[in-house]
PDB file of C-alpha atoms in Angstrom:
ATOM      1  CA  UNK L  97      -2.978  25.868 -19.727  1.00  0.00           C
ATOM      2  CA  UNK L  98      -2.320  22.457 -17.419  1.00  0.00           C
ATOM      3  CA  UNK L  99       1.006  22.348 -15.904  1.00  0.00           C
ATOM      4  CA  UNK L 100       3.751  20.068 -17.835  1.00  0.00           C
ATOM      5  CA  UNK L 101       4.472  16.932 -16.067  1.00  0.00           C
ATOM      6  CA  UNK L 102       6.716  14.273 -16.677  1.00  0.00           C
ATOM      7  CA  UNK L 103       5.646  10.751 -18.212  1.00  0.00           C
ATOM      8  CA  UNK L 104       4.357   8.140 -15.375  1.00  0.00           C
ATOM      9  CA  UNK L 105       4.453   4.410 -15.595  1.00  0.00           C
ATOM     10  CA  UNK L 106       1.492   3.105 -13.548  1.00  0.00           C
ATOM     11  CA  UNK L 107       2.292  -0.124 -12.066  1.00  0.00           C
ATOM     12  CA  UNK L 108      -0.006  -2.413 -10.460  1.00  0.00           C
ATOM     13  CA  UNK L 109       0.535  -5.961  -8.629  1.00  0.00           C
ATOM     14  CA  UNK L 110      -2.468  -8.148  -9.522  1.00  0.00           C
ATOM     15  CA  UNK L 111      -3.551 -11.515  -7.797  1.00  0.00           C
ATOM     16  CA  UNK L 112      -6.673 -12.455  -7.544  1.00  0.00           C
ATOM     17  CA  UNK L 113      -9.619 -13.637  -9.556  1.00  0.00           C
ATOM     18  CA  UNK L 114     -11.534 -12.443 -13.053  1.00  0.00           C
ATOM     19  CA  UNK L 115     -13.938 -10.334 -11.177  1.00  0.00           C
ATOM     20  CA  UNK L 116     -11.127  -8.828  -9.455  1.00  0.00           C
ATOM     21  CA  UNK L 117      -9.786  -7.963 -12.842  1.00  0.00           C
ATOM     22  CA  UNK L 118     -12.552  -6.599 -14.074  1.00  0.00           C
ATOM     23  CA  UNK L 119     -13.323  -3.973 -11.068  1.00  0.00           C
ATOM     24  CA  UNK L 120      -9.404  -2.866 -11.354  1.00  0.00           C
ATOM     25  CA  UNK L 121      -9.981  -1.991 -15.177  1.00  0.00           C
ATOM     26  CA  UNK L 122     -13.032  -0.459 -14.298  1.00  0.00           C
ATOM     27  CA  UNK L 123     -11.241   1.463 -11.674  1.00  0.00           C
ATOM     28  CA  UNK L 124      -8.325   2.374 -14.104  1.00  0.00           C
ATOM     29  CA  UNK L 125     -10.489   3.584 -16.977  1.00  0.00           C
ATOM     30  CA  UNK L 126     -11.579   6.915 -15.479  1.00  0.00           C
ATOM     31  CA  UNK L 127      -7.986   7.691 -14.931  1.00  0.00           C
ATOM     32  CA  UNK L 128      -6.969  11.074 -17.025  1.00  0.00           C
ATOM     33  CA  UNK L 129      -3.515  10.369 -18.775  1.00  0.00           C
ATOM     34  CA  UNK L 130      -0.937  12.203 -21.346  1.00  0.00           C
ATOM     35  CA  UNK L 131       1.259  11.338 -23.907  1.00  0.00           C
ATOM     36  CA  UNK L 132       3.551   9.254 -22.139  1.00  0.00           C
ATOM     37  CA  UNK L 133       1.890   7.775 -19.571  1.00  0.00           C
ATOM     38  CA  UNK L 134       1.135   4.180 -19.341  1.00  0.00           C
ATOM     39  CA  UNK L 135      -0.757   1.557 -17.598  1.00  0.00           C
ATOM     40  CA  UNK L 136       1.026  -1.911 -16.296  1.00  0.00           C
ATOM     41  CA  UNK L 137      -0.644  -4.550 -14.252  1.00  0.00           C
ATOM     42  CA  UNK L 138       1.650  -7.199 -12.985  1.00  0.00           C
ATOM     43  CA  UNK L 139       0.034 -10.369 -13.084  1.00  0.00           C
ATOM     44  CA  UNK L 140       1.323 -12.472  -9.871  1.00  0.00           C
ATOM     45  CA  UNK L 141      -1.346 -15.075 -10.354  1.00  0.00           C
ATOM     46  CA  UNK L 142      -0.463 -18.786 -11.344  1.00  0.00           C
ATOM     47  CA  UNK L 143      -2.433 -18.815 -14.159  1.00  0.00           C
ATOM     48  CA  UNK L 144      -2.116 -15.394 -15.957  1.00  0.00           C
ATOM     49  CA  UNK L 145      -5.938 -14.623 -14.141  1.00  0.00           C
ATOM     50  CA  UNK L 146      -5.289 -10.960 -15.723  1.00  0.00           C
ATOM     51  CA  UNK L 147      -4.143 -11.159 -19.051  1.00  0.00           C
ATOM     52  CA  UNK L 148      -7.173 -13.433 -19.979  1.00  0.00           C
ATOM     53  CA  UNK L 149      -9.285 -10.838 -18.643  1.00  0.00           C
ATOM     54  CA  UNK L 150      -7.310  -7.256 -20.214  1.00  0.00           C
ATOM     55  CA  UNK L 151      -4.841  -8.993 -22.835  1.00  0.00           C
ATOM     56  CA  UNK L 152      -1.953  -7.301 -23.908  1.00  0.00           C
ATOM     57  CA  UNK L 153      -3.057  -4.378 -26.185  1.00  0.00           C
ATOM     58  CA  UNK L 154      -6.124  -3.765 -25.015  1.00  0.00           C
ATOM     59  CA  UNK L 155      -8.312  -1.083 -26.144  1.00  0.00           C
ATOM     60  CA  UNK L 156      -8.199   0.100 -22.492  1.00  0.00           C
ATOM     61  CA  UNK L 157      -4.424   0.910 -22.825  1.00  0.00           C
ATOM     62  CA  UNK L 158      -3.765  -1.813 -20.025  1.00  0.00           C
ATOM     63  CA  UNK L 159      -0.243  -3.773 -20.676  1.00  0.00           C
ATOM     64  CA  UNK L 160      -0.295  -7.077 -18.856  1.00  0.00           C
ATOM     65  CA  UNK L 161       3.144  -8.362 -17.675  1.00  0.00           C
ATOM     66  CA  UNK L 162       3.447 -12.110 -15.956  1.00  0.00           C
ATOM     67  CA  UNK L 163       5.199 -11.614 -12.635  1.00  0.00           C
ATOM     68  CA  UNK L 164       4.648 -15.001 -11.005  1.00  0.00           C
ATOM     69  CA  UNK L 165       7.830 -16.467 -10.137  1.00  0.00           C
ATOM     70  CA  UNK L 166       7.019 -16.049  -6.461  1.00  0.00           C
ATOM     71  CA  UNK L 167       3.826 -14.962  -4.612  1.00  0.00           C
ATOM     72  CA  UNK L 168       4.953 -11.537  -3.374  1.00  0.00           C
ATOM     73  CA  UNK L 169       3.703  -8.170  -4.691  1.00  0.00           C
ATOM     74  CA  UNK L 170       7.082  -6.413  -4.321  1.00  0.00           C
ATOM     75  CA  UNK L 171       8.217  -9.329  -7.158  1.00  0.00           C
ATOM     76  CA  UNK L 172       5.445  -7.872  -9.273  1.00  0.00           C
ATOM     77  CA  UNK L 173       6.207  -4.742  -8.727  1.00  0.00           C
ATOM     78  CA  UNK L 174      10.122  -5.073  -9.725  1.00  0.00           C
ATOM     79  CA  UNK L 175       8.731  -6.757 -13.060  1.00  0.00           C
ATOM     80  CA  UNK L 176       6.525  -3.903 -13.448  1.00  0.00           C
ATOM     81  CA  UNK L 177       8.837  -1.164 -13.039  1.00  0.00           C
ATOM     82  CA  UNK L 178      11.587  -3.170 -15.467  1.00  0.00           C
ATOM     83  CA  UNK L 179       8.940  -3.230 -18.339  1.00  0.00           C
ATOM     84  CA  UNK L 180       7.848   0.882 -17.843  1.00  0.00           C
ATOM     85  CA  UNK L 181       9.369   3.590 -19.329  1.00  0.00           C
ATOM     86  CA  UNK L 182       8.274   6.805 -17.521  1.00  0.00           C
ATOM     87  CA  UNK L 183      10.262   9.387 -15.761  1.00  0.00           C
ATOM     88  CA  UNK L 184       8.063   8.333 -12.282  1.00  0.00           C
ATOM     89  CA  UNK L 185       6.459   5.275 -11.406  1.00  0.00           C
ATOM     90  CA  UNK L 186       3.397   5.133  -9.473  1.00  0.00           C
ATOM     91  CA  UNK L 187       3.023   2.214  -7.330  1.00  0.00           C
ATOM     92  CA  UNK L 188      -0.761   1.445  -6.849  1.00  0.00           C
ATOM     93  CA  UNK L 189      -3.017  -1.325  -5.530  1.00  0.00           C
ATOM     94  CA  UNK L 190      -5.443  -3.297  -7.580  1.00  0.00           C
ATOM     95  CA  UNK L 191      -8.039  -2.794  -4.726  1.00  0.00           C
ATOM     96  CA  UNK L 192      -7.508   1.454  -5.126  1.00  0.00           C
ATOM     97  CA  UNK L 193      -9.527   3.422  -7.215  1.00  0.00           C
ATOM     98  CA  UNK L 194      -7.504   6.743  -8.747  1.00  0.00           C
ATOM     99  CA  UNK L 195      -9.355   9.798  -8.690  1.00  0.00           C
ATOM    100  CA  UNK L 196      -9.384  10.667 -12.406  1.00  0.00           C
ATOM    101  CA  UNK L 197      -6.860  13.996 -11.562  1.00  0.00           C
ATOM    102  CA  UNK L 198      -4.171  11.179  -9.796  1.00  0.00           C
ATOM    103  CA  UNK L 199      -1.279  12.034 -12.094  1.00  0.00           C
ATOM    104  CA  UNK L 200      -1.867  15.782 -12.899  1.00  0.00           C
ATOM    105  CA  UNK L 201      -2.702  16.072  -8.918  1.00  0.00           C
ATOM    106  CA  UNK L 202       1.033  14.537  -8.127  1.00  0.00           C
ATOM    107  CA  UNK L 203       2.611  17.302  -9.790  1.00  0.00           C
ATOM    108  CA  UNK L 204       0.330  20.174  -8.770  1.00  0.00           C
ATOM    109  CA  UNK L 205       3.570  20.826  -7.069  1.00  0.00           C
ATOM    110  CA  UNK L 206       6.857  21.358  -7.637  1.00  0.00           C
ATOM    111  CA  UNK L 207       9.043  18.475  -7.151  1.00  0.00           C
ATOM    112  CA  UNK L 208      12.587  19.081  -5.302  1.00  0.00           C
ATOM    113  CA  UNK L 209      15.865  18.072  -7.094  1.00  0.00           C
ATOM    114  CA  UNK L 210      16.119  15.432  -4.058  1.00  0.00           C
ATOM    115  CA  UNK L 211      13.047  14.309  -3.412  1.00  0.00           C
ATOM    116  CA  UNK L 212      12.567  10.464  -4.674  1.00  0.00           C
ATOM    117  CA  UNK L 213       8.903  10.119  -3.596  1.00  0.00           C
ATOM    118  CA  UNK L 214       5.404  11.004  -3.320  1.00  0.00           C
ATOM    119  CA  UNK L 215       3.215   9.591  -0.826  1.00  0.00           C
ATOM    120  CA  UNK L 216      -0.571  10.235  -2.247  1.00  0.00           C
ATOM    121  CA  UNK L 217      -3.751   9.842   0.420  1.00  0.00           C
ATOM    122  CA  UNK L 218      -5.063   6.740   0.438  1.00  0.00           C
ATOM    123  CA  UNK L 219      -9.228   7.178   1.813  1.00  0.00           C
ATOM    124  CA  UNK L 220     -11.508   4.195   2.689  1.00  0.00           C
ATOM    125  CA  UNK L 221     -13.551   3.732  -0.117  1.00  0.00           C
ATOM    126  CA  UNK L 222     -16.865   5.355   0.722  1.00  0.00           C
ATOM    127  CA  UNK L 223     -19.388   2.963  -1.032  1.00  0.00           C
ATOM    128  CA  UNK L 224     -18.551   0.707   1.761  1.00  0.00           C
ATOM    129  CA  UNK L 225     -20.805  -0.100   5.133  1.00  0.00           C
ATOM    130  CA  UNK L 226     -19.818  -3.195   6.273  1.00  0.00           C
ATOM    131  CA  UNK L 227     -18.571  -3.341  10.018  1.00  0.00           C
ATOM    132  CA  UNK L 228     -15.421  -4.029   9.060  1.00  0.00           C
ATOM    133  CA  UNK L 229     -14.973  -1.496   6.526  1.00  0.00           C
ATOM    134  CA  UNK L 230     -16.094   1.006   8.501  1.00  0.00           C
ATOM    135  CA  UNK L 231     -13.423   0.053  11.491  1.00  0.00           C
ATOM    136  CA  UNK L 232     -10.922  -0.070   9.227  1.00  0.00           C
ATOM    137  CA  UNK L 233     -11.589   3.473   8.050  1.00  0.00           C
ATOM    138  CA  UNK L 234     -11.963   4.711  11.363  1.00  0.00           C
ATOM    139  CA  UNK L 235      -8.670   3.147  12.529  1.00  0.00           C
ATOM    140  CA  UNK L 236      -7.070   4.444   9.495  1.00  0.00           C
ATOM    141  CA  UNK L 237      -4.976   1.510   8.669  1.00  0.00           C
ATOM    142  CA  UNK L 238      -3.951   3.018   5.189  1.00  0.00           C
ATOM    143  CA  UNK L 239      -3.484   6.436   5.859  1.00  0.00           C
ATOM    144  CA  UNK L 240      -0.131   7.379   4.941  1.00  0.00           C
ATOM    145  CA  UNK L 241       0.574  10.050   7.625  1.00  0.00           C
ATOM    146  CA  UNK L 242      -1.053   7.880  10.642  1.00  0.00           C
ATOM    147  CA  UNK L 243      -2.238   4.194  10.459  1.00  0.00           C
ATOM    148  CA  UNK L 244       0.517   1.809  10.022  1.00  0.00           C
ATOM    149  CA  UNK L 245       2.524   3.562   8.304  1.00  0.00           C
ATOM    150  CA  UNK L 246       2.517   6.832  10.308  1.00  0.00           C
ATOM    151  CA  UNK L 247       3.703   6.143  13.688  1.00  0.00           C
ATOM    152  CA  UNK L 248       7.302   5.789  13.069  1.00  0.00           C
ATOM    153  CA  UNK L 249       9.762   6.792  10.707  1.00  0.00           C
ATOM    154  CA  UNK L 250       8.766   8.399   7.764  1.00  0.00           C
ATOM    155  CA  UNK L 251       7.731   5.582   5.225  1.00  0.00           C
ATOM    156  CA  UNK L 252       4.907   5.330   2.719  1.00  0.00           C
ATOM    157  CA  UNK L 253       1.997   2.636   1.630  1.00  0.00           C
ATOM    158  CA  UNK L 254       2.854   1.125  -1.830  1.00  0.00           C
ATOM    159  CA  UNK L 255      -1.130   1.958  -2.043  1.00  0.00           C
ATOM    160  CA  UNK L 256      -0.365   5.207  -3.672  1.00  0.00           C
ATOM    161  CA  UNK L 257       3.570   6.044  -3.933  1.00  0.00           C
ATOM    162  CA  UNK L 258       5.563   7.815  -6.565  1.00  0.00           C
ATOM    163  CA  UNK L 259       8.926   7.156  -7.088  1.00  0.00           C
ATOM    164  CA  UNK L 260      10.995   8.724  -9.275  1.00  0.00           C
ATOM    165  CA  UNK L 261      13.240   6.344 -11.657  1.00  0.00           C
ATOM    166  CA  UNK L 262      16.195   7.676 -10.927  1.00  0.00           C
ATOM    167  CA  UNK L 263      15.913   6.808  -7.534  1.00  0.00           C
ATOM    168  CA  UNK L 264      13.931   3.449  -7.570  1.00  0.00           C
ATOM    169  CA  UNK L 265      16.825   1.940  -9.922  1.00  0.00           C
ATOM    170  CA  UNK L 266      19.816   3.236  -7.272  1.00  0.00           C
ATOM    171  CA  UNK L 267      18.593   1.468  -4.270  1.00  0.00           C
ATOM    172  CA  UNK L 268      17.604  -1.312  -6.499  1.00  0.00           C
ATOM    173  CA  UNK L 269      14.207  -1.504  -5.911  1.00  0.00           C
ATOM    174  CA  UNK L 270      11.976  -3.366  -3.457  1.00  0.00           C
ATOM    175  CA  UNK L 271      13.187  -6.439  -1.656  1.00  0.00           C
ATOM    176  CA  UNK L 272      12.257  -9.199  -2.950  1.00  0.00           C
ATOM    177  CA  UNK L 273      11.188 -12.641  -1.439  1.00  0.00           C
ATOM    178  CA  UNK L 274       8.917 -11.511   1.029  1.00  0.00           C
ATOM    179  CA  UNK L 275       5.126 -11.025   2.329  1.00  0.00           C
ATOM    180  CA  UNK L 276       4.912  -7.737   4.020  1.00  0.00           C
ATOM    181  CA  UNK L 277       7.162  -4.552   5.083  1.00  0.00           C
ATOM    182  CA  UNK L 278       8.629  -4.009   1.540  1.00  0.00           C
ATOM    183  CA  UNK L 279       6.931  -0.436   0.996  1.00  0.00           C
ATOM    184  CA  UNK L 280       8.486   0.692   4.071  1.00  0.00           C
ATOM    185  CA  UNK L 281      11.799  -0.743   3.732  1.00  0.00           C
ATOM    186  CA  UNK L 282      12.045   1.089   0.388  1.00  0.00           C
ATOM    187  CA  UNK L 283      10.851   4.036   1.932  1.00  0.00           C
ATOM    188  CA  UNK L 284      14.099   3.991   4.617  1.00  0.00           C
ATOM    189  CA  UNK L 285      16.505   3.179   2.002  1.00  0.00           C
ATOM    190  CA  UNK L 286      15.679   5.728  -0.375  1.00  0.00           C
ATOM    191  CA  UNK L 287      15.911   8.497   2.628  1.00  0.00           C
ATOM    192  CA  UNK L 288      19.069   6.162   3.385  1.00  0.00           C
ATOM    193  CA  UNK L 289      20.449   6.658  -0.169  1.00  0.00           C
ATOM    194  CA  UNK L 290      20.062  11.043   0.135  1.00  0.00           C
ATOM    195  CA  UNK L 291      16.623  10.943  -1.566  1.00  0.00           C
ATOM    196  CA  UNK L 292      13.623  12.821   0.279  1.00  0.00           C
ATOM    197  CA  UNK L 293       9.841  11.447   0.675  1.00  0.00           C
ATOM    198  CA  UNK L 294       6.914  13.786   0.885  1.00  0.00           C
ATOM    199  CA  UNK L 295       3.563  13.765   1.052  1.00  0.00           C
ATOM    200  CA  UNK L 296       0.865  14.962  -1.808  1.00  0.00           C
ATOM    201  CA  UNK L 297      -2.790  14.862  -0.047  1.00  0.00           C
ATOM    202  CA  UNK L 298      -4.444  16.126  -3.306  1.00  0.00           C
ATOM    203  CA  UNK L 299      -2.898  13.038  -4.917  1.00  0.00           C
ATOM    204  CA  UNK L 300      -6.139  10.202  -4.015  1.00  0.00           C
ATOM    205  CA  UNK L 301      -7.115   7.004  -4.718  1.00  0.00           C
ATOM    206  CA  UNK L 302      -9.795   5.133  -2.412  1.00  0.00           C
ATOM    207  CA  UNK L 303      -9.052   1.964  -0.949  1.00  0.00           C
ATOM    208  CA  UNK L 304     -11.546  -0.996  -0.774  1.00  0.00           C
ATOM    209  CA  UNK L 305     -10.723  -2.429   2.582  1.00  0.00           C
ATOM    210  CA  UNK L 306     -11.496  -6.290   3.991  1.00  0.00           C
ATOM    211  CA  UNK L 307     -15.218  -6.917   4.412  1.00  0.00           C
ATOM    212  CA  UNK L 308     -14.686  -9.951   7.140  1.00  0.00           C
ATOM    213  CA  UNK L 309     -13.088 -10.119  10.271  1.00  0.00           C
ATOM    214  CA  UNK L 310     -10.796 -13.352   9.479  1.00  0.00           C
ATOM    215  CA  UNK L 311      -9.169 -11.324   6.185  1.00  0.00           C
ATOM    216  CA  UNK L 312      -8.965  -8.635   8.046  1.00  0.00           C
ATOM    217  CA  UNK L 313      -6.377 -10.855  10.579  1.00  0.00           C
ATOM    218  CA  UNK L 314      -5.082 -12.310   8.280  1.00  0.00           C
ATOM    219  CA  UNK L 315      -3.838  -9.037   7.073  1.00  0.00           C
ATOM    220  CA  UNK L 316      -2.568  -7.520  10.026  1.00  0.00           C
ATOM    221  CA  UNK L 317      -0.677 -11.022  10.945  1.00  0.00           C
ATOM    222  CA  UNK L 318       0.928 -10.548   7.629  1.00  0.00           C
ATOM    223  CA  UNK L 319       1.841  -7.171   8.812  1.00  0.00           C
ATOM    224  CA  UNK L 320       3.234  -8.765  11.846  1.00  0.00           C
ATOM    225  CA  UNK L 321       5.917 -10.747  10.296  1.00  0.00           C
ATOM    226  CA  UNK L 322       7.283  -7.980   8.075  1.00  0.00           C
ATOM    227  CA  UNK L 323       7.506  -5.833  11.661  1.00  0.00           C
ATOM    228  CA  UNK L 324       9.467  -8.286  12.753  1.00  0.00           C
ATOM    229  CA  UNK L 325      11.222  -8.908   9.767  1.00  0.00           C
ATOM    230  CA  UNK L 326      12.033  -4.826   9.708  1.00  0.00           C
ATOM    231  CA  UNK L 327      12.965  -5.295  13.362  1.00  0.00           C
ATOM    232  CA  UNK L 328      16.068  -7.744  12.294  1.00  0.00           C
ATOM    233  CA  UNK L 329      16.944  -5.366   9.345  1.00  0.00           C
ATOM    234  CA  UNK L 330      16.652  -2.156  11.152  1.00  0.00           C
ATOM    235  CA  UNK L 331      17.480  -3.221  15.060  1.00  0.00           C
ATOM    236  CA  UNK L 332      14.939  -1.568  17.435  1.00  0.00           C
ATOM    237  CA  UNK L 333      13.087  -0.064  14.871  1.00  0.00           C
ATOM    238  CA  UNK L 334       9.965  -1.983  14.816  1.00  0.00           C
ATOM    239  CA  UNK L 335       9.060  -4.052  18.051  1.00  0.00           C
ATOM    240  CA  UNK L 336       6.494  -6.299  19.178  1.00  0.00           C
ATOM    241  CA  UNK L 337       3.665  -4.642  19.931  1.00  0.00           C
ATOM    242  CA  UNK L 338       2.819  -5.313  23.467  1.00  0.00           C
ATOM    243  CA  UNK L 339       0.443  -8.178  24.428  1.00  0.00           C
ATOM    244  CA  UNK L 340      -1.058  -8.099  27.800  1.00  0.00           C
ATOM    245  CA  UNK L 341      -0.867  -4.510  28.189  1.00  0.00           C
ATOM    246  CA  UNK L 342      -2.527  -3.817  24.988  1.00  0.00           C
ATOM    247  CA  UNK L 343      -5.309  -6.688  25.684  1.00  0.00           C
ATOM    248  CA  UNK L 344      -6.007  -5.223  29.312  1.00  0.00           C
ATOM    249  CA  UNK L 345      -6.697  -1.694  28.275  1.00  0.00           C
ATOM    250  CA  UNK L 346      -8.956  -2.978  25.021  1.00  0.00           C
ATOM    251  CA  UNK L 347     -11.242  -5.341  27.642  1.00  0.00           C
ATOM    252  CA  UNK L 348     -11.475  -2.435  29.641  1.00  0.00           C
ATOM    253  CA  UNK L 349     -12.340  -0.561  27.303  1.00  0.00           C
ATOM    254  CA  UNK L 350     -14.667  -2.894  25.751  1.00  0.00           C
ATOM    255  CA  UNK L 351     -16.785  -3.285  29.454  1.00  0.00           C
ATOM    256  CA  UNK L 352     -16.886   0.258  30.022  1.00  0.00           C
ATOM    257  CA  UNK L 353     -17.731   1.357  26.307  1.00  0.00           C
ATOM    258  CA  UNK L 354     -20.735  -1.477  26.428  1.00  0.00           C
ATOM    259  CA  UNK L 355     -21.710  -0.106  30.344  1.00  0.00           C
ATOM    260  CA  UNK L 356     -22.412   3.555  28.628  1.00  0.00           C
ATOM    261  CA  UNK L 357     -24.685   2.005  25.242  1.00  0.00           C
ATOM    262  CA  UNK L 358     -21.846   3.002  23.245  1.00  0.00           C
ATOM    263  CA  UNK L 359     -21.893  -0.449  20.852  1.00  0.00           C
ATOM    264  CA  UNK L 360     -19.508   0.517  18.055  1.00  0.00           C
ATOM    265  CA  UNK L 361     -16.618   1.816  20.108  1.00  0.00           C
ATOM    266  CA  UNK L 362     -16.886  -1.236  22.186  1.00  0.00           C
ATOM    267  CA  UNK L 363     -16.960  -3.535  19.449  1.00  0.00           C
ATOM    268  CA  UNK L 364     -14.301  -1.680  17.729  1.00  0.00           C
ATOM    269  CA  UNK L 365     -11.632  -1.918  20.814  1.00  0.00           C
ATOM    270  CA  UNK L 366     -12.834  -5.410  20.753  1.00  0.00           C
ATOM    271  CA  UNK L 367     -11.572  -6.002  17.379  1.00  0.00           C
ATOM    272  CA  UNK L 368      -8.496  -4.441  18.628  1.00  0.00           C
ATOM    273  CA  UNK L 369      -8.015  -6.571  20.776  1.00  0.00           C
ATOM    274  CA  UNK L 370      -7.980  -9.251  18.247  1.00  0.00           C
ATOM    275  CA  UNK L 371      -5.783  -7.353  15.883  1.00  0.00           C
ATOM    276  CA  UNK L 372      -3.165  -7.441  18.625  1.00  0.00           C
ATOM    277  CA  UNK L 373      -3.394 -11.172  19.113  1.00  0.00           C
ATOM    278  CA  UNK L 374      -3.293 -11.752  15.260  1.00  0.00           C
ATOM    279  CA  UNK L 375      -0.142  -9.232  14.478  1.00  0.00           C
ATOM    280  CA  UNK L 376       1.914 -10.907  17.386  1.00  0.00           C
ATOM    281  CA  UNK L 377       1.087 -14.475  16.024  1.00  0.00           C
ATOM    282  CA  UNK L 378       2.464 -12.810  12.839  1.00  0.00           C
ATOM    283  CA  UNK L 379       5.335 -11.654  14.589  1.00  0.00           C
ATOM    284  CA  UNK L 380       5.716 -14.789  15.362  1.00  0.00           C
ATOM    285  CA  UNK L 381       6.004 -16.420  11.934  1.00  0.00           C
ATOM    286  CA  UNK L 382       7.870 -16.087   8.729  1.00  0.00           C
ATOM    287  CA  UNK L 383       7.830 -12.955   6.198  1.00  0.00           C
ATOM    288  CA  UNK L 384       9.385 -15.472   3.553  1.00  0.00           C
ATOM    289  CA  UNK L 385       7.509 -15.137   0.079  1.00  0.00           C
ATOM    290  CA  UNK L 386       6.110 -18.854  -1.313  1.00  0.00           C
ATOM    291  CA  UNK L 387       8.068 -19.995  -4.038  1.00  0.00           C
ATOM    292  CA  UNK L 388       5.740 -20.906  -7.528  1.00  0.00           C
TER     293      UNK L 388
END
């Protein structure tokens, strides 16, 4: 007999185009789900890209919510957690596909009394070989117990995170009104607030990462000013990361990596290197959400 679970309130941030829309309702439509359980994409497009696509009441079970008065996805996400009615909300991205067991996997489990969320694994998303799909996977940007969100305090990817209700509506969900650093500034004020995070590896989705190397930097500049942005909230806790120091040992790297025939590594500290330049331009620059 499965193990009982409560209901879960799947909320996606959408922006993006109609193709977009249609891979994330492909990617939703193998998901396994009980009585209960529902499905809400957030549309944070300009002009409602995902409802024309899903509609409301679709046959897919897909409930399409406009969330567009400002181009952030932690504004979508509020909306979409205001409009669900589950016990849990899962906070996904509309570029991760669920393994069809997601839900069930989440609560394999127990849950503690305290705990207020779940940080799932978030994989690169194996039918990808570009260059830069592969560094990203091998750099492990997403992973939720190194990458980005790994090397500090404990803090989870809005990728794949489950937050219990209770909790989410106490600390008043995510901040609102800006680009990047939300999912981790939730993370610190739910531990802030009493509430425990832990991590469910069973719990999967796959991640389609940035095929070219200017999204990619785009990306990680974005990241950039919400590390600064966390640095003014939370003094100390999230620095510049080093310039010269960083860009020394990468071009060494890169000329002694290329001396030995190894082409990948080199090319990947090479793209390191640029990654560093990009994030402290970011750090550089505003975290401020645009206004619609």
């Amino acid at each position: 007999m499965a193990r009982q679970r409560p209901a879960v309130s799947v909320v996606i941030p959408f922006h993006g185009d109609s193709a977009y829309a249609e891979r994330l309702a492909g990617a939703l439509a193998s998901l396994e789900r009980r009585p209960g359980d529902e499905l809400i994409v957030a549309d944070n497009t300009a002009d409602a890209t995902a409802a024309a696509i899903t509609g409301d009441g679709a046959g897919d079970g897909v409930r399409v919510i406009p969330a567009s008065a400002e181009r952030s996805s932690y504004h979508a996400r509020n909306r979409g957690a205001a409009a669900a009615t589950g016990e849990w909300l899962l906070f996904m991205d509309a570029d991760c596909t669920p393994e069809p067991d997601l839900l069930d996997a989440y609560f394999a489990d127990r849950v503690p009394r305290r705990c207020g969320a779940l940080a799932g694994a978030i994989d690169g998303d194996p039918g990808q070989s570009s260059f830069m799909a592969r560094y990203t996977r091998d750099r492990k940007f997403f992973h939720q117990t190194e990458g980005l969100h790994g090397m500090r305090q404990a803090a989870a990817a809005t990728g794949n995170l489950m937050v219990r209700r209770t909790a989410f509506e106490q600390i008043d969900g995510f901040c609102e009104g800006i680009r990047s650093a939300g999912d981790v500034d939730l993370s610190w004020r739910l531990q802030q607030a009493g509430w425990t995070l832990e991590y469910r590896p069973r719990a999967r989705v796959a991640h389609r990462h940035r095929e070219g190397l200017v999204s990619l930097m785009g990306a990680i500049a974005r990241y950039g000013a919400g590390a600064r942005w966390l640095n003014e909230r939370y003094p100390g806790a999230s620095p510049r990361w080093p310039l010269t120091r960083g860009l020394a040992g990468s071009a060494v790297d890169v000329l002694g990596l290329g001396a030995r025939g190894r082409v990948e590594p080199a090319l990947y500290r090479a793209v390191d290197g640029l990654g560093l330049l990009a994030h402290n331009l970011g750090y550089a620059s505003s975290n401020a959400a645009r206004g619609r």
